Short mmCIF file of C-alpha atoms in Angstrom, two decimals:
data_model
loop_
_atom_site.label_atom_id
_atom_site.label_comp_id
_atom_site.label_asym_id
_atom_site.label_seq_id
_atom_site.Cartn_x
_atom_site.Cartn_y
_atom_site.Cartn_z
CA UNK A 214 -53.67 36.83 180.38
CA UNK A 215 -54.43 39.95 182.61
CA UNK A 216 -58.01 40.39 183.15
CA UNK A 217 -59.82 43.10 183.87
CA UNK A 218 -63.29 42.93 186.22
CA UNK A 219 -65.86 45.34 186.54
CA UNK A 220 -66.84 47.14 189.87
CA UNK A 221 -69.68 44.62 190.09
CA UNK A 222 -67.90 41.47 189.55
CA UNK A 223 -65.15 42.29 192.16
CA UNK A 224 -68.14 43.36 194.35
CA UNK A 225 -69.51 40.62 194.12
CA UNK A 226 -66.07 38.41 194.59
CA UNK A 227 -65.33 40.22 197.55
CA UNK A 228 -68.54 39.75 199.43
CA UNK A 229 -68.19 35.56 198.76
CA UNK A 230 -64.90 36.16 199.87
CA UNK A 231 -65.84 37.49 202.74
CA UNK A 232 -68.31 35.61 204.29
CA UNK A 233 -65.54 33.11 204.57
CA UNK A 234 -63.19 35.03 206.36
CA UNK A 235 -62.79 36.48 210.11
CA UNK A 236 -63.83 40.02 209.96
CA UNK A 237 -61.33 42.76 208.68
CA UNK A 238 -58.78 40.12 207.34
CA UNK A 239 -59.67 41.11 203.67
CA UNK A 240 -58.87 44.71 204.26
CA UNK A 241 -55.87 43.59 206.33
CA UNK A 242 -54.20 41.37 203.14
CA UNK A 243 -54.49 44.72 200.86
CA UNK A 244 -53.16 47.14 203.95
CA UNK A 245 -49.82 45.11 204.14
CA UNK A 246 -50.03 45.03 200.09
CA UNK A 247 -50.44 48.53 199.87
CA UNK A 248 -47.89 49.68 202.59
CA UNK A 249 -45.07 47.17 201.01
CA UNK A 250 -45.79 49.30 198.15
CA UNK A 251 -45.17 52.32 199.62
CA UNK A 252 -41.79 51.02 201.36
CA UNK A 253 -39.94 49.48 197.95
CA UNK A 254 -41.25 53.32 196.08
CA UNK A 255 -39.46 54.90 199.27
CA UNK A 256 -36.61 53.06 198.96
CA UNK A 257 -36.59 52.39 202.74
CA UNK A 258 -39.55 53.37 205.18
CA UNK A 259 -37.63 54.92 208.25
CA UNK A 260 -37.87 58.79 208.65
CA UNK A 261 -39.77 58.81 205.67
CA UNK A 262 -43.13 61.27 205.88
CA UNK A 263 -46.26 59.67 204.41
CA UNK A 264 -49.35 61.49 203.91
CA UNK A 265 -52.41 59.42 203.64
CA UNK A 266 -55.51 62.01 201.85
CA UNK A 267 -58.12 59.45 203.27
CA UNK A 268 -62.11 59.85 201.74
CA UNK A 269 -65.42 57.90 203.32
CA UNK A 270 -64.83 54.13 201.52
CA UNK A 271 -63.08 51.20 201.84
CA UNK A 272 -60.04 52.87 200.33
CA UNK A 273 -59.66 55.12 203.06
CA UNK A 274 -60.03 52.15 205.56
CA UNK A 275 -57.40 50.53 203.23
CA UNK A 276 -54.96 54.09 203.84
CA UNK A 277 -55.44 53.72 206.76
CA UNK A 278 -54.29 50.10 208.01
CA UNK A 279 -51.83 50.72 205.53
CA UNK A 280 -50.72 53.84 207.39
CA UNK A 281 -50.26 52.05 210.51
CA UNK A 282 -47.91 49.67 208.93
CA UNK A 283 -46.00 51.93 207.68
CA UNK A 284 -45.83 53.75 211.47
CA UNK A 285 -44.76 50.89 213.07
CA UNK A 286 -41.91 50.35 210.62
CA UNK A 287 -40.57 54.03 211.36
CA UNK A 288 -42.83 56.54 208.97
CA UNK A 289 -43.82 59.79 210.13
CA UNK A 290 -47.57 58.95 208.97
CA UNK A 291 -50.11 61.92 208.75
CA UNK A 292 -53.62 61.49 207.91
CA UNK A 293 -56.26 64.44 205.91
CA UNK A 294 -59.41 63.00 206.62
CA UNK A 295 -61.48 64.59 203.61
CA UNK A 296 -65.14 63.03 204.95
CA UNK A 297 -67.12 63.53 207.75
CA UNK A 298 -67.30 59.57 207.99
CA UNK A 299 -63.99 57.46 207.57
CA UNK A 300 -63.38 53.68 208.50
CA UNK A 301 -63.53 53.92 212.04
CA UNK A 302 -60.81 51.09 212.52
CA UNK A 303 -59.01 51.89 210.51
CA UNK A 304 -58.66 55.39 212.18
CA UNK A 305 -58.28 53.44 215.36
CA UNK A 306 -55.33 51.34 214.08
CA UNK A 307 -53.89 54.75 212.70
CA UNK A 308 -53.88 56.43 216.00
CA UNK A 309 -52.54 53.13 218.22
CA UNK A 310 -49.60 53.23 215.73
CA UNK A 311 -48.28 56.36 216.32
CA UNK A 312 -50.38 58.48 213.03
CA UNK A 313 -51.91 62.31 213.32
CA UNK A 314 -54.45 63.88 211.94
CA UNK A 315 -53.81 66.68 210.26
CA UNK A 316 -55.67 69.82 208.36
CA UNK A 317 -52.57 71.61 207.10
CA UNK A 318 -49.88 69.09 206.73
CA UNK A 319 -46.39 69.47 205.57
CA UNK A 320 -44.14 68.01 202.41
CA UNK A 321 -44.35 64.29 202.75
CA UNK A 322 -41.73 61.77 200.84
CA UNK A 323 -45.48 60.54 199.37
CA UNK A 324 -49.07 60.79 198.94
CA UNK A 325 -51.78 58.02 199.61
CA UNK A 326 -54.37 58.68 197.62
CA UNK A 327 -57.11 57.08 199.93
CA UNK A 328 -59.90 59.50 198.45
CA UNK A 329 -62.61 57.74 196.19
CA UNK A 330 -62.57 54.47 195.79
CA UNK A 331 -63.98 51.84 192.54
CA UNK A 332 -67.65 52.39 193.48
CA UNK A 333 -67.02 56.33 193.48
CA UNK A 334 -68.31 58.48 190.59
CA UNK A 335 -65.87 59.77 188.52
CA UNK A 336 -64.74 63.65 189.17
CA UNK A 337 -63.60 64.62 192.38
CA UNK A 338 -64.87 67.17 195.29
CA UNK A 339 -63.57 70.65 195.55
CA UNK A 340 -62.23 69.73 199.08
CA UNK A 341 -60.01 66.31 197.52
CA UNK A 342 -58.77 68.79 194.56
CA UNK A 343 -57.78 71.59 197.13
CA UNK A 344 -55.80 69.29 199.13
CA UNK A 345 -54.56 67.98 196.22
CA UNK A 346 -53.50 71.57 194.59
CA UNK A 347 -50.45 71.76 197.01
CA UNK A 348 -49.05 68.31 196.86
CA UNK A 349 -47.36 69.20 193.24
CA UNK A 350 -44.42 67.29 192.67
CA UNK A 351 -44.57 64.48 195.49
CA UNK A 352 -45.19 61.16 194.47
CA UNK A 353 -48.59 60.05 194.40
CA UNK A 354 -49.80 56.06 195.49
CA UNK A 355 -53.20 55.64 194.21
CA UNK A 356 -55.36 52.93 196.58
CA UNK A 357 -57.13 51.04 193.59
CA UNK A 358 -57.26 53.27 191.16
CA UNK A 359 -56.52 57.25 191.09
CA UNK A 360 -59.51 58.78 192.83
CA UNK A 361 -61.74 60.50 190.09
CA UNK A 362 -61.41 58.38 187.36
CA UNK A 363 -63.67 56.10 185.16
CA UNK A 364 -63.03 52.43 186.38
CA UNK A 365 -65.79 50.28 184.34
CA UNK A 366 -64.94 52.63 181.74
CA UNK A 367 -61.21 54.07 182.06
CA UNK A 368 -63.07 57.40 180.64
CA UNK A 369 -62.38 60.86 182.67
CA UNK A 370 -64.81 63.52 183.87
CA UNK A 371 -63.22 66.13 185.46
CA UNK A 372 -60.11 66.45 188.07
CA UNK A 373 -59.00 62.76 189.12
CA UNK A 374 -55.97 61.98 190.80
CA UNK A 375 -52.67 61.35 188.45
CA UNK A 376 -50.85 58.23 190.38
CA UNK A 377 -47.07 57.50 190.27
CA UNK A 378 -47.89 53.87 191.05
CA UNK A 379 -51.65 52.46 191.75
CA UNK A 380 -51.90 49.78 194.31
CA UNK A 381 -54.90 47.37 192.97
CA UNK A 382 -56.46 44.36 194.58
CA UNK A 383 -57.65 41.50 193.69
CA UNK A 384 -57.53 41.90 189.75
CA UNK A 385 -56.98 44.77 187.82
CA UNK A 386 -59.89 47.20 186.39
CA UNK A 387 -60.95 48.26 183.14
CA UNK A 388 -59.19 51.87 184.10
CA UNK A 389 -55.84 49.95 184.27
CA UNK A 390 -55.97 48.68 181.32
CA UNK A 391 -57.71 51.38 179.07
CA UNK A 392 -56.97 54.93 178.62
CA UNK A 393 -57.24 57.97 179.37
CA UNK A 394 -57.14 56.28 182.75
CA UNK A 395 -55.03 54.46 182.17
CA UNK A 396 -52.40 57.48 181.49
CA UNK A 397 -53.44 58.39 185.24
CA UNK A 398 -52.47 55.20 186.90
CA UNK A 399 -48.47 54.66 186.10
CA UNK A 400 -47.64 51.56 186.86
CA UNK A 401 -49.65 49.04 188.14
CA UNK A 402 -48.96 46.79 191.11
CA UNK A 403 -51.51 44.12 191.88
CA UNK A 404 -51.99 42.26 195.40
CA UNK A 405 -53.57 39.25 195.20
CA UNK A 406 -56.65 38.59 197.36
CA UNK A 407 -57.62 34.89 196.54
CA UNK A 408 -60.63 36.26 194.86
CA UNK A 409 -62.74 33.50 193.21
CA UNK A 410 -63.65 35.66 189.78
CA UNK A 411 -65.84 35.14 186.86
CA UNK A 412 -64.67 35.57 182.90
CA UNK A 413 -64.58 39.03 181.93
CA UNK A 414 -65.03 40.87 178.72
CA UNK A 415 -61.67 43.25 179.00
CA UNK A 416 -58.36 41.23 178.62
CA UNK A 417 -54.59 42.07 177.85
CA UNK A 418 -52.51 39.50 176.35
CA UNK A 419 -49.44 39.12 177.61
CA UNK A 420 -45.95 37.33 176.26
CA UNK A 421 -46.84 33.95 177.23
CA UNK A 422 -50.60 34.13 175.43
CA UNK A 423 -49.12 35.33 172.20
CA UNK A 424 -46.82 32.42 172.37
CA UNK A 425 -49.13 30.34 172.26
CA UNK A 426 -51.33 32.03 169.61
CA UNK A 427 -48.86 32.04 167.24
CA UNK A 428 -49.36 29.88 164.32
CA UNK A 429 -45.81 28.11 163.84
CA UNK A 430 -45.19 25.79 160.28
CA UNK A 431 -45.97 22.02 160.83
CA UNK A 432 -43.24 19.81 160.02
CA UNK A 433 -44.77 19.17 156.35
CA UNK A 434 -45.41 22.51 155.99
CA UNK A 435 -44.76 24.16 152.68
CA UNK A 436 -45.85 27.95 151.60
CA UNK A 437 -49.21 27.66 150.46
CA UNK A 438 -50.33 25.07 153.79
CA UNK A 439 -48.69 28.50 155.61
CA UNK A 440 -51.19 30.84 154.31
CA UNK A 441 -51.29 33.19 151.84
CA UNK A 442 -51.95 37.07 151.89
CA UNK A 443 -52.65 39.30 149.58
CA UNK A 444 -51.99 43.05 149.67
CA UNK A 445 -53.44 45.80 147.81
CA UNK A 446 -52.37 49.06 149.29
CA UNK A 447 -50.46 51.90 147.97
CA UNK A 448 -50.66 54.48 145.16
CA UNK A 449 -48.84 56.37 143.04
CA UNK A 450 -49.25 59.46 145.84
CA UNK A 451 -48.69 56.84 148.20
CA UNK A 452 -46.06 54.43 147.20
CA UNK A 453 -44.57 53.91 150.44
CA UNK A 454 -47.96 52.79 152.39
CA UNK A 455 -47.69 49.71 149.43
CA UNK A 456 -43.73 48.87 150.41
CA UNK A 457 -44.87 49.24 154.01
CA UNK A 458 -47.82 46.79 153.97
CA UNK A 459 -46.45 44.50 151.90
CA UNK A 460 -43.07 44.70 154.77
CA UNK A 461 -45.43 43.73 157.55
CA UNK A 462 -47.30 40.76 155.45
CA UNK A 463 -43.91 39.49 154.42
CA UNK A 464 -42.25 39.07 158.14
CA UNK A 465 -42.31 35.21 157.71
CA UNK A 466 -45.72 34.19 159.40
CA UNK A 467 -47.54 33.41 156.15
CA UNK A 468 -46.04 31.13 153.00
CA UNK A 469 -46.13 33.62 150.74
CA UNK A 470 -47.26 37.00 150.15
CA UNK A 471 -49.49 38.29 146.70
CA UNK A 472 -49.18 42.08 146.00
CA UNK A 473 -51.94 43.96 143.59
CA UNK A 474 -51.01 47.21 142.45
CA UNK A 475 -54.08 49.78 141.79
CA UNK A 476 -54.55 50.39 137.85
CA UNK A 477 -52.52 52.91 136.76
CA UNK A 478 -50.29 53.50 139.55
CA UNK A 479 -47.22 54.62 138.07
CA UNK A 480 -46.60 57.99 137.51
CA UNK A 481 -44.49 59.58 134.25
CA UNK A 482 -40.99 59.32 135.19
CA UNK A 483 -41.31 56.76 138.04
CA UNK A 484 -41.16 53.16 138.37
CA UNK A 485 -45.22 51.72 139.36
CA UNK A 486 -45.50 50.50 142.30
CA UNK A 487 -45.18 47.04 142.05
CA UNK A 488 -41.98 47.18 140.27
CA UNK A 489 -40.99 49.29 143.33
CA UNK A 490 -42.47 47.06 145.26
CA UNK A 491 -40.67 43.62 143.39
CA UNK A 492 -37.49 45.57 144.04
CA UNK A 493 -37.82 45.66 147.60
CA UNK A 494 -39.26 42.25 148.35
CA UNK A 495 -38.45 39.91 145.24
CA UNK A 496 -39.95 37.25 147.31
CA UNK A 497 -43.06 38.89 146.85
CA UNK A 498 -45.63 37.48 143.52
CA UNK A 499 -48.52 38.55 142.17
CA UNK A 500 -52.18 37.92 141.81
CA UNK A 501 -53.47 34.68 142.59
CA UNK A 502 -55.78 32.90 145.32
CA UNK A 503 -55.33 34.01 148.47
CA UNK A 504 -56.39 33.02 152.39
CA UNK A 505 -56.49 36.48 153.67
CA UNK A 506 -56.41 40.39 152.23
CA UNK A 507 -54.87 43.60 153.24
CA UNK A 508 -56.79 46.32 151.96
CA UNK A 509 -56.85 50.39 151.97
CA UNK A 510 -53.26 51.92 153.33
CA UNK A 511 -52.31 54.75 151.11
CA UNK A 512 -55.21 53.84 148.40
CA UNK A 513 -56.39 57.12 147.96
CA UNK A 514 -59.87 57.11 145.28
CA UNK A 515 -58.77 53.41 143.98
CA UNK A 516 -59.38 51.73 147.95
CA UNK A 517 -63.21 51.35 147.56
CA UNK A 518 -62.27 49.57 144.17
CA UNK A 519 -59.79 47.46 145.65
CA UNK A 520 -61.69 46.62 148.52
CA UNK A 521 -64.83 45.33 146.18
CA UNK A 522 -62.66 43.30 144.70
CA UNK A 523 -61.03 41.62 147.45
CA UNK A 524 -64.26 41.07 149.57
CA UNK A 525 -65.51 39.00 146.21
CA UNK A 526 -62.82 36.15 147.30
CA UNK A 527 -65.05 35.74 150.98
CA UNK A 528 -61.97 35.70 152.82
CA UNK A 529 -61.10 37.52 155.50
CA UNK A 530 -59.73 41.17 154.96
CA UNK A 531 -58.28 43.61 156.83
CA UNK A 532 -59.76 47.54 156.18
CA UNK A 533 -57.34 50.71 156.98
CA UNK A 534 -57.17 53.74 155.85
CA UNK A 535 -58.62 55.07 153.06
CA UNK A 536 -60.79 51.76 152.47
CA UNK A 537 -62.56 52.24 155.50
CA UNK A 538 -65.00 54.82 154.01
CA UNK A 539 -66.62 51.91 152.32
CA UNK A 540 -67.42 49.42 154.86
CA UNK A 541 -71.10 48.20 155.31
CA UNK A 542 -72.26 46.29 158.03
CA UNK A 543 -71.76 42.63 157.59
CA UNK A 544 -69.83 42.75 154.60
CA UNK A 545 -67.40 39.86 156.07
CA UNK A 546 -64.65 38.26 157.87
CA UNK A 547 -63.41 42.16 158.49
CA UNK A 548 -60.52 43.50 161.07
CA UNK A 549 -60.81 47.55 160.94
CA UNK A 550 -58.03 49.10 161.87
CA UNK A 551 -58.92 52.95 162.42
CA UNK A 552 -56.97 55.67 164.28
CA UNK A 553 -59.31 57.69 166.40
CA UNK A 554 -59.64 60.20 163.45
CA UNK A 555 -61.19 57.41 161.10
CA UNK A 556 -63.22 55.97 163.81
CA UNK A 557 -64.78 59.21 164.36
CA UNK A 558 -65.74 59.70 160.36
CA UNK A 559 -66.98 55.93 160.28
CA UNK A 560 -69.36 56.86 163.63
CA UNK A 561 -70.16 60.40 162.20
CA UNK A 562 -68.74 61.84 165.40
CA UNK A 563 -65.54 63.96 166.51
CA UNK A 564 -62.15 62.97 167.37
CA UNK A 565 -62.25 64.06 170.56
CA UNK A 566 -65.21 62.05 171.41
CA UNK A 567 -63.51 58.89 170.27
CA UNK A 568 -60.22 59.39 172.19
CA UNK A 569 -62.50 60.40 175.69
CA UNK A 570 -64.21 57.38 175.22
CA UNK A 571 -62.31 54.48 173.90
CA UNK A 572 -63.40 51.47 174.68
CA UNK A 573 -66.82 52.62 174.43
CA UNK A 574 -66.14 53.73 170.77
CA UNK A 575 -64.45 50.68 169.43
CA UNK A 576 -67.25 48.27 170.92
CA UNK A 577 -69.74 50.77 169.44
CA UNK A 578 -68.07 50.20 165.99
CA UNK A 579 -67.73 46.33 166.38
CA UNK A 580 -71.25 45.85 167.14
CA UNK A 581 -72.80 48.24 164.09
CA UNK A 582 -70.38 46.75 161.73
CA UNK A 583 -70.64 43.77 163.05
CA UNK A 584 -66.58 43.14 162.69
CA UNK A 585 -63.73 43.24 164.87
CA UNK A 586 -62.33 46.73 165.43
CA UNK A 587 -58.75 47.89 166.00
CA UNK A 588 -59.15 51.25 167.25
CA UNK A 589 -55.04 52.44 167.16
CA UNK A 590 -53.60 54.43 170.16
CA UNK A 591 -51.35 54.33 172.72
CA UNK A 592 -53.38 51.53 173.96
CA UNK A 593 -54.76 49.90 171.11
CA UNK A 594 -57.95 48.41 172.11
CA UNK A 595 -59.61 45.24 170.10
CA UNK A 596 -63.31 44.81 170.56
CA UNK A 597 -65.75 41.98 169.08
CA UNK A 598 -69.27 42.44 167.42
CA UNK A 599 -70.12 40.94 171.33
CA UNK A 600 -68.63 43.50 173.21
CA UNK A 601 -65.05 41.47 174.25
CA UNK A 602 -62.05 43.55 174.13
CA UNK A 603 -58.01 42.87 174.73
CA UNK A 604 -56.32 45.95 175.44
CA UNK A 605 -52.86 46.58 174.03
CA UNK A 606 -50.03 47.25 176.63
CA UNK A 607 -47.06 46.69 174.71
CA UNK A 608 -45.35 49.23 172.72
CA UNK A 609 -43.39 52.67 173.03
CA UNK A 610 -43.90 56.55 172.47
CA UNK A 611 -41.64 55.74 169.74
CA UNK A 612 -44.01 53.54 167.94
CA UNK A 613 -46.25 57.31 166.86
CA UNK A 614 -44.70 57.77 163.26
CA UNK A 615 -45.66 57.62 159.70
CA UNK A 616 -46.64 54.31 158.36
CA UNK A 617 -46.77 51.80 161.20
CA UNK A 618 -50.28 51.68 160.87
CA UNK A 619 -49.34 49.94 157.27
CA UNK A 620 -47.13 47.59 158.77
CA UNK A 621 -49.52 46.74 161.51
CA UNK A 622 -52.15 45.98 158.54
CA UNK A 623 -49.79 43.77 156.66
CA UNK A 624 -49.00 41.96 159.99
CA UNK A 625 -52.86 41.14 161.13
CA UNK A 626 -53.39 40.23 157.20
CA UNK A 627 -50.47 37.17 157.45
CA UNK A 628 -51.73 35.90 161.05
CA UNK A 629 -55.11 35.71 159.16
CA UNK A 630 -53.98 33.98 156.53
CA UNK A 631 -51.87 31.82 158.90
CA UNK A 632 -54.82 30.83 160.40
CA UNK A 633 -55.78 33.00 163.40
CA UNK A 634 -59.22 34.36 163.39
CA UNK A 635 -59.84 37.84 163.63
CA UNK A 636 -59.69 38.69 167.25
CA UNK A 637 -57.10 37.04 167.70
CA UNK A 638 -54.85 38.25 164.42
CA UNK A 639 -56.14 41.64 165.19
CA UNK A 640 -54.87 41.65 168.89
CA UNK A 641 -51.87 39.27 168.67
CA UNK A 642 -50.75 41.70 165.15
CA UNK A 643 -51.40 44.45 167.66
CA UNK A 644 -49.12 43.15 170.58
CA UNK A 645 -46.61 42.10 167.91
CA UNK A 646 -46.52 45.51 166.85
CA UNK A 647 -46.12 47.41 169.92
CA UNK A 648 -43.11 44.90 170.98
CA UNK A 649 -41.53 45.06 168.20
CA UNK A 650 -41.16 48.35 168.12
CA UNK A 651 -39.44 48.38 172.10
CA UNK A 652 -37.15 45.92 170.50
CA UNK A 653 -36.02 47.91 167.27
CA UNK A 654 -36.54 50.97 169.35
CA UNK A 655 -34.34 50.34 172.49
CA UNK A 656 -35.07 54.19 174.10
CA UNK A 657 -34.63 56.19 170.87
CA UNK A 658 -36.36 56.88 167.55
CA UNK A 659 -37.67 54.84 164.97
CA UNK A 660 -39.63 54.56 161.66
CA UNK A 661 -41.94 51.78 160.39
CA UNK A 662 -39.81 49.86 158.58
CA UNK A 663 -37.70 49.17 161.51
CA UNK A 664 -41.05 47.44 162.93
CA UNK A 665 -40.90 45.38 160.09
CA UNK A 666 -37.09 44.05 160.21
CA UNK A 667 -37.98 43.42 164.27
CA UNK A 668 -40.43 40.97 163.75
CA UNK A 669 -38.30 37.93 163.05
CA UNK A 670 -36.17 38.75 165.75
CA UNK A 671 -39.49 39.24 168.29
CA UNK A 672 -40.56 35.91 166.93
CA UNK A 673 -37.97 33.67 167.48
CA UNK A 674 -37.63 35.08 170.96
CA UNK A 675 -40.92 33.75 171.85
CA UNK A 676 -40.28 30.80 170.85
CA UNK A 677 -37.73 30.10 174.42
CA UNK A 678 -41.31 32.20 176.14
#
């Protein structure tokens, strides 16, 4: 599981850590972190020119020592001090190695982005973006995060530094994980401090957890002991959301799957949509008792019907789409799956405010509707009526196309019906989702229903994970 702390509980881990160990040795462990870094995105470290853009904190001190690593291993190091006050030994170490200060320096190889570190605001100063404004095109190493952004709340307010690789320590930040900041961080390295560190409400599940999540058939297993899930999405505007749904509920994790067709959804001329449907997946039956429902995709004016009816069998149901206009607070066992445009109309609020903010958004939703939210993106995030979150990281750009949010509903509907409560089928559906999609992807385009055929295929290969 990756974990992400707040700037208080790494605070607060540091300072135990600390008191343990001889003075400067913390900031020591991330310097030769952070340099090694720098060397393997160099390729080699000597003749290379490194800029560190150093600001008041601990970051800068970080730079810093890191910039006299790199110095003694051949770098032409050069140091913007953009504070009146910078870690003075740091500075020191800096200048013994061989480092200059500079006002106006020349192209480096790469930026250290030594400017603001967690505890700073999020923004940055009109000095940090000038010296900033002429660094276009040279690889940027953020120290902790990119200076300027959110890192409790991986929102953005204003200029912030966009990284080529961030450098964390200790454990990784809400801003790592979440986005927009996350879109500012690339990739990720963490160094390991040996920091002692509580539980913590932001989480990504990685390969190995969803292994284990994954409800698997007992030996005596037969279809109904596997769960059944029941599906009523689609319309006759909407066929395809039905086929769709009904692909993702029927990739093997539940017994059996139960599709219910809106009255009257066949139009003159074409077949309904269950006989579509039938066609598609014969495996696939009709009404009948069911441990879990998939409600809403492509329902059009029949959803708030359909979702009555299924919320009368007090199982748990998962909402998308059109559906989600007619959720009440408390009405059940309920996993929401909104883009940011629903989310927004189900807070009475604009897009735009939803994609700024998030994490803060889907928790908001959780704890009003009191269900678990899936709040769709490029990170997906999954929040709790208490506030916990997981943080989708798998997926691809690829993954943005018609109808994989119906195959995404239809795969959190079988996990529940296999078993899995609903923050767990919401954010194990969700990581499913996004990998198979790499998989059936492999670098080029894709539509939903190659999501669908993946899953088997994803499956069995974490079963070897």
């Amino acid at each position: 599981m990756r974990q992400a702390h707040t700037v208080a509980q790494v605070r607060a881990a540091e300072a135990e850590l600390l008191a343990r160990l001889p003075e400067g040795a913390l900031m020591q462990r991330a310097a030769h972190g952070l340099a090694t870094a720098v060397v393997d995105l160099l390729g080699g470290a000597y003749g290379a020119r490194v800029l560190l853009l150093v600001g008041s904190g601990d970051n800068g001190g970080d730079a810093l020592h890191a910039g006299a690593l790199l110095a003694r291993r051949g770098c032409r190091v050069e140091a913007r001090l953009l504070s009146p006050r910078v870690h003075e030994g740091g500075l020191a170490a800096l200048r013994r190695a061989g480092g200059r200060l500079v006002d106006a320096p020349g192209r480096p190889d790469v930026v250290v982005d030594g400017i603001v570190g967690i505890g700073g605001r999020p923004g940055l100063r009109p000095e940090a973006e000038q010296a900033l404004a002429g660094l276009e095109g040279v690889p940027v190493v953020a120290v902790d995060v990119p200076s300027g952004v959110g890192v409790d709340t991986g929102e953005l307010a204003g200029p912030h530094v966009r990284a080529d690789l961030t450098v964390t320590f200790g454990t990784h930040k809400p801003a790592h994980l979440v986005d927009p900041a996350a879109q500012a961080c690339g990739p990720v390295h963490l160094v390991d401090l040996g920091l002692d560190l509580p539980p913590t409400d932001v989480e990504a599940l990685q390969a190995g957890d969803v292994a284990g999540l994954l409800p698997r058939p007992a030996p005596d297993a037969h279809k109904y002991t596997r769960g059944v899930v029941g599906v009523r999405a689609g319309s006759a505007q909407y066929p395809g959301a039905a086929l769709l749904s009904v692909a993702g509920a029927a990739c093997g994790l539940a017994g059996m799957v139960r599709f219910v067709p809106s009255t009257g959804s066949g139009r003159a001329g074409e077949p309904a949509v269950a006989d579509r449907v039938r066609e598609v997946h014969p495996e696939v039956v009709g009404a009948g008792r069911v441990q879990a429902w998939v409600v809403g995709s492509g329902g059009g004016d029949a959803a708030g019907d359909a979702l009555a009816e299924a919320l009368r069998d007090e199982v748990p149901t998962v909402v998308d789409a059109d559906a989600l206009r007619h959720v009440r607070p408390g009405a059940g066992r309920l996993v929401l799956t909104p883009h940011a445009g629903e989310l927004a109309a189900v807070l009475e609020c604009e897009r735009a405010e939803v994609e700024a903010a998030p994490l803060a958004s889907a928790r908001r939703a959780a704890a009003e509707l009191r269900a678990v939210v899936l709040l769709k993106g490029r990170r997906s995030v999954t929040a709790r009526p208490d506030g916990r979150v997981r943080v989708t990281t798998s997926g691809t750009p690829w993954l943005a196309t018609a109808g994989s949010g119906d195959v995404l509903g239809g795969l959190v509907g079988a996990l529940l019906a296999a078993g899995l409560d609903p923050f767990d089928a919401a954010s194990v559906g969700s990581w499913l989702h996004g990998a198979a999609a790499t998989l059936a992807s492999g670098g080029g385009p894709i539509v939903a229903g190659d999501v669908a055929r993946a899953l088997p295929a994803l499956v069995r290969s974490l079963s070897t994970t």
